[in-house]
CSV table of C-alpha atoms in Angstrom, one decimal:
chain,number,residue,atom,x,y,z
A,1076,MET,CA,138.0,170.7,126.0
A,1077,LYS,CA,138.4,169.2,129.5
A,1078,LYS,CA,134.7,168.0,129.3
A,1079,ALA,CA,135.5,166.4,125.9
A,1080,ILE,CA,138.6,164.6,127.3
A,1081,ILE,CA,136.7,163.4,130.4
A,1082,TYR,CA,133.8,162.2,128.2
A,1083,THR,CA,136.3,160.3,125.9
A,1084,ILE,CA,138.0,158.7,128.9
A,1085,ILE,CA,134.6,157.5,130.2
A,1086,ILE,CA,133.6,156.1,126.8
A,1087,LEU,CA,137.0,154.2,126.4
A,1088,SER,CA,136.7,152.9,130.0
A,1089,SER,CA,133.2,151.6,129.2
A,1090,ILE,CA,134.4,149.9,126.0
A,1091,VAL,CA,137.2,148.2,127.9
A,1092,GLN,CA,134.9,147.0,130.7
A,1093,SER,CA,132.4,145.8,128.1
A,1094,ALA,CA,135.1,143.8,126.3
A,1095,LYS,CA,136.1,142.2,129.5
A,1096,ALA,CA,132.5,141.3,130.4
A,1097,GLN,CA,132.1,139.7,126.9
A,1098,ASN,CA,135.4,137.7,127.1
A,1099,PRO,CA,134.2,134.1,127.6
A,1100,TYR,CA,137.6,133.0,128.7
A,1101,GLU,CA,137.8,135.4,131.7
A,1102,GLN,CA,136.0,133.7,134.5
A,1103,CYS,CA,136.2,133.0,138.2
A,1104,GLU,CA,139.7,131.6,138.3
A,1105,ASP,CA,141.1,134.9,136.7
A,1106,THR,CA,139.8,137.0,139.7
A,1107,CYS,CA,140.3,134.8,142.8
A,1108,ASN,CA,142.9,132.8,144.7
A,1109,HIS,CA,141.2,129.5,145.0
A,1110,VAL,CA,142.6,126.2,143.6
A,1111,HIS,CA,140.8,125.5,140.4
A,1112,GLY,CA,140.4,122.4,138.1
A,1113,ILE,CA,138.4,121.0,135.3
A,1114,ASP,CA,136.8,117.6,134.3
A,1115,LEU,CA,136.7,116.3,130.8
A,1116,SER,CA,135.3,113.5,128.8
A,1117,HIS,CA,134.9,112.6,125.0
A,1118,TYR,CA,132.3,115.4,124.8
A,1119,GLN,CA,135.1,117.9,124.6
A,1120,GLY,CA,136.7,116.2,121.6
A,1121,ASP,CA,140.5,116.5,121.1
A,1122,VAL,CA,141.9,118.8,123.7
A,1123,PHE,CA,145.0,120.9,123.0
A,1124,TRP,CA,146.7,119.9,126.2
A,1125,GLU,CA,149.8,121.9,125.7
A,1126,THR,CA,147.7,125.0,125.7
A,1127,VAL,CA,145.7,123.9,128.7
A,1128,GLY,CA,148.9,123.1,130.6
A,1129,GLU,CA,150.1,126.6,130.1
A,1130,ASN,CA,147.1,127.9,132.0
A,1131,THR,CA,148.6,127.8,135.5
A,1132,ARG,CA,145.2,128.5,137.1
A,1133,MET,CA,144.1,125.0,136.3
A,1134,ALA,CA,145.8,122.8,138.9
A,1135,TYR,CA,144.0,119.5,138.4
A,1136,VAL,CA,141.8,117.6,136.0
A,1137,TYR,CA,139.4,114.7,136.5
A,1138,LEU,CA,139.0,112.6,133.3
A,1139,LYS,CA,136.0,110.4,132.6
A,1140,ALA,CA,137.4,106.8,132.4
A,1141,THR,CA,134.3,104.6,132.4
A,1142,GLU,CA,130.5,104.3,132.7
A,1143,GLY,CA,128.5,101.3,133.9
A,1144,GLY,CA,129.8,97.8,133.1
A,1145,ASP,CA,131.2,98.2,129.7
A,1146,ARG,CA,131.5,101.8,128.5
A,1147,ILE,CA,135.0,103.2,128.2
A,1148,ASP,CA,135.5,106.9,127.4
A,1149,GLU,CA,137.0,107.0,123.9
A,1150,LYS,CA,139.3,110.0,124.7
A,1151,PHE,CA,140.5,108.8,128.2
A,1152,GLU,CA,143.8,107.1,127.1
A,1153,ARG,CA,144.8,110.1,125.0
A,1154,ASN,CA,143.7,112.6,127.7
A,1155,ILE,CA,145.4,111.0,130.6
A,1156,GLU,CA,148.7,110.6,128.7
A,1157,LEU,CA,148.8,114.2,127.5
A,1158,ALA,CA,147.4,115.8,130.7
A,1159,HIS,CA,150.4,114.2,132.5
A,1160,ARG,CA,152.8,115.2,129.8
A,1161,HIS,CA,151.8,118.9,130.2
A,1162,GLY,CA,152.0,119.1,134.0
A,1163,LEU,CA,148.4,118.7,135.4
A,1164,LYS,CA,147.6,116.6,138.4
A,1165,VAL,CA,145.2,113.9,137.1
A,1166,GLY,CA,142.4,111.8,138.5
A,1167,SER,CA,139.9,109.4,136.9
A,1168,TYR,CA,136.2,109.0,137.4
A,1169,HIS,CA,133.5,106.5,136.9
A,1170,PHE,CA,129.8,107.2,136.0
A,1171,PHE,CA,127.9,105.0,138.3
A,1172,ARG,CA,124.9,103.0,137.1
A,1173,PRO,CA,123.0,101.6,140.1
A,1174,ARG,CA,121.2,98.9,138.2
A,1175,THR,CA,124.4,97.5,136.5
A,1176,GLU,CA,126.2,94.6,138.1
A,1177,LEU,CA,128.7,96.1,140.6
A,1178,ARG,CA,131.5,93.6,139.9
A,1179,LYS,CA,131.3,94.5,136.2
A,1180,GLN,CA,131.5,98.2,136.9
A,1181,LEU,CA,134.5,97.7,139.2
A,1182,GLU,CA,136.3,95.6,136.6
A,1183,ASN,CA,135.5,98.2,133.9
A,1184,PHE,CA,136.9,101.0,136.0
A,1185,MET,CA,140.0,99.0,137.1
A,1186,SER,CA,140.8,98.4,133.4
A,1187,GLN,CA,141.3,102.1,132.9
A,1188,CYS,CA,142.0,103.7,136.3
A,1189,LEU,CA,145.5,102.2,136.8
A,1190,PRO,CA,147.1,103.3,140.2
A,1191,GLY,CA,150.4,104.2,138.6
A,1192,GLU,CA,148.8,106.8,136.4
A,1193,GLN,CA,146.8,108.5,139.2
A,1194,ASP,CA,147.8,111.7,141.0
A,1195,LEU,CA,144.3,112.1,142.6
A,1196,ILE,CA,142.0,109.7,144.4
A,1197,PRO,CA,139.3,108.0,142.2
A,1198,MET,CA,136.0,109.9,141.8
A,1199,ILE,CA,132.6,108.3,141.5
A,1200,ASP,CA,130.0,110.3,139.6
A,1201,VAL,CA,126.6,109.8,141.0
A,1202,GLU,CA,123.7,111.5,139.2
A,1203,THR,CA,120.9,108.8,138.8
A,1204,THR,CA,119.1,106.3,141.0
A,1205,GLY,CA,118.3,104.2,138.0
A,1206,ASN,CA,114.6,104.5,139.0
A,1207,LEU,CA,115.4,102.5,142.1
A,1208,PRO,CA,113.8,103.4,145.5
A,1209,THR,CA,116.2,105.5,147.6
A,1210,ASP,CA,117.0,102.6,150.0
A,1211,GLU,CA,117.8,100.2,147.1
A,1212,PHE,CA,119.8,102.8,145.3
A,1213,CYS,CA,121.9,103.6,148.4
A,1214,ASP,CA,122.6,99.9,149.1
A,1215,SER,CA,124.0,99.6,145.6
A,1216,LEU,CA,126.0,102.8,145.8
A,1217,PHE,CA,127.5,102.0,149.3
A,1218,THR,CA,128.5,98.5,148.3
A,1219,PHE,CA,130.2,99.9,145.2
A,1220,LEU,CA,132.0,102.6,147.2
A,1221,LYS,CA,133.3,100.0,149.6
A,1222,MET,CA,134.5,97.9,146.6
A,1223,ILE,CA,136.4,100.9,145.2
A,1224,GLU,CA,137.9,101.6,148.6
A,1225,GLN,CA,139.1,98.0,149.0
A,1226,THR,CA,140.6,98.0,145.5
A,1227,TYR,CA,142.4,101.3,145.6
A,1228,ARG,CA,143.0,101.3,149.4
A,1229,GLN,CA,141.6,104.8,149.8
A,1230,LYS,CA,138.1,106.3,149.9
A,1231,PRO,CA,137.0,107.7,146.6
A,1232,LEU,CA,135.8,111.3,146.1
A,1233,LEU,CA,132.0,111.4,145.6
A,1234,TYR,CA,130.6,113.7,142.9
A,1235,THR,CA,126.9,114.7,142.7
A,1236,PHE,CA,124.5,117.6,142.3
A,1237,ARG,CA,123.3,119.5,145.4
A,1238,ASN,CA,119.6,118.6,144.8
A,1239,PHE,CA,120.4,114.9,144.3
A,1240,TYR,CA,122.4,114.9,147.5
A,1241,ASN,CA,119.6,116.6,149.4
A,1242,LYS,CA,117.0,114.1,148.1
A,1243,HIS,CA,118.9,110.9,148.4
A,1244,LEU,CA,122.1,111.1,150.4
A,1245,VAL,CA,121.6,113.5,153.4
A,1246,GLY,CA,123.5,112.1,156.4
A,1247,LYS,CA,124.5,108.9,154.6
A,1248,VAL,CA,128.0,109.6,153.1
A,1249,ASP,CA,129.7,111.5,155.9
A,1250,ALA,CA,132.8,109.4,155.5
A,1251,TYR,CA,133.4,110.6,151.9
A,1252,LYS,CA,134.8,113.9,150.5
A,1253,LEU,CA,132.3,115.6,148.2
A,1254,MET,CA,132.4,117.5,145.0
A,1255,ILE,CA,129.1,119.2,144.7
A,1256,ALA,CA,127.7,120.5,141.4
A,1257,PHE,CA,125.7,123.7,141.9
A,1258,TYR,CA,125.6,126.2,139.1
A,1259,THR,CA,125.0,129.6,140.8
A,1260,ASP,CA,127.2,132.5,142.0
A,1261,GLU,CA,126.7,131.4,145.6
A,1262,GLU,CA,128.6,128.6,147.3
A,1263,PRO,CA,126.5,125.5,147.8
A,1264,VAL,CA,125.1,124.6,151.2
A,1265,LEU,CA,123.7,121.1,151.8
A,1266,ALA,CA,120.5,120.2,153.7
A,1267,ASP,CA,122.5,118.7,156.5
A,1268,GLU,CA,125.1,121.5,156.3
A,1269,ARG,CA,127.9,119.1,156.1
A,1270,ASP,CA,131.4,120.0,154.8
A,1271,ILE,CA,132.0,120.3,151.1
A,1272,THR,CA,135.5,119.7,149.8
A,1273,MET,CA,135.0,120.9,146.2
A,1274,TRP,CA,132.5,122.9,144.2
A,1275,GLN,CA,131.7,122.4,140.5
A,1276,TYR,CA,130.4,125.9,139.9
A,1277,THR,CA,129.7,125.9,136.2
A,1278,GLY,CA,129.0,123.4,133.4
A,1279,LYS,CA,129.5,126.2,130.9
A,1280,GLY,CA,133.1,127.3,131.5
A,1281,ARG,CA,135.6,128.2,128.9
A,1282,ILE,CA,139.3,127.6,128.7
A,1283,VAL,CA,141.8,128.2,125.9
A,1284,GLY,CA,142.7,124.8,124.4
A,1285,VAL,CA,139.2,123.3,124.7
A,1286,ASN,CA,136.4,123.7,122.1
A,1287,GLY,CA,133.0,124.3,123.6
A,1288,TYR,CA,131.9,124.3,127.2
A,1289,ILE,CA,133.7,122.7,130.1
A,1290,ASP,CA,133.0,121.8,133.7
A,1291,LYS,CA,135.0,123.9,136.2
A,1292,SER,CA,135.4,123.4,139.9
A,1293,ARG,CA,137.4,124.7,142.9
A,1294,PHE,CA,138.2,123.9,146.5
A,1295,LEU,CA,136.1,125.4,149.2
A,1296,GLY,CA,137.2,127.0,152.5
A,1297,ARG,CA,140.6,125.8,153.6
A,1298,HIS,CA,140.5,122.6,151.6
A,1299,GLY,CA,143.3,122.0,149.1
A,1300,LEU,CA,144.8,119.6,146.6
A,1301,ARG,CA,146.7,117.6,149.2
A,1302,GLU,CA,143.5,116.2,150.5
A,1303,ILE,CA,142.7,114.3,147.3
A,1304,ARG,CA,146.2,113.2,146.4
A,1305,TYR,CA,146.4,109.5,145.5
A,1306,LYS,CA,148.3,107.6,148.2
A,1307,HIS,CA,150.6,105.2,146.4
C-alpha cells in the first residue's frame, strides 16, 4: 500500500510539473525578480490592455510609433492611450531606415512621439544598414541620434541585435544606453564587453491579453526603470 501511495504521488507530481512546463504563459518573469517589460506594434493586433495592466510583472512597454519617413504604426494611438490608462510606463520607438531622408524620419517620429505622453526616453530600433557600407550607415545613424537628442533634450535608448552591434557598432555608441536582442538562455555579452542596460531575451514570449507572440525584455545587473525615465 505504501509503495502504491508513493508511486501515485510521484505520478501526480510529474503531471503537475509537466503542466507547468507546457504553460506558455509561465516564463522568465514568473520565476525571477528582474524588472520586465514588453514592446508592441500593429503585429499584435488589438491588445486587451486591461488584462495586460493587471499583470504586475510587466513594468513598462515600448510601442512602435513610426518607421522611416512616412510609416505610422496603425495601432500606436490606441496602444499608447490604453497602456497609460491601465498603469504601464510607456515609451515610443522609431524603426530607423538609413537610406531615408533623416529630416523626414525625425518629423515622422515627432508627429507621434509627443513629449507629454512619454514616461520613457525615445528608443531607436536599428536592425538594418540599408545595404550601405558600415561607415556610411554609421554616419547616417549618428546624425539621426543627435537630431533626436536635440529634439527631445535627452539621449535615446538604442535597440539592436547582438550580432548587428558586433558587426557594425562596436566602440561607436558608448554614449547611449543599449537594449540588446539576444534570444538565448544566457545573458548577452558584446564583443567590446560594454555595459548593457536592457536585454530583449525572447521574440516568442506570451502574455495574457495579447494574441500571438510578443517581445519581452528586462533590465540587466543593477540597472532599473529610473535610468530610462523621460525627463520632462
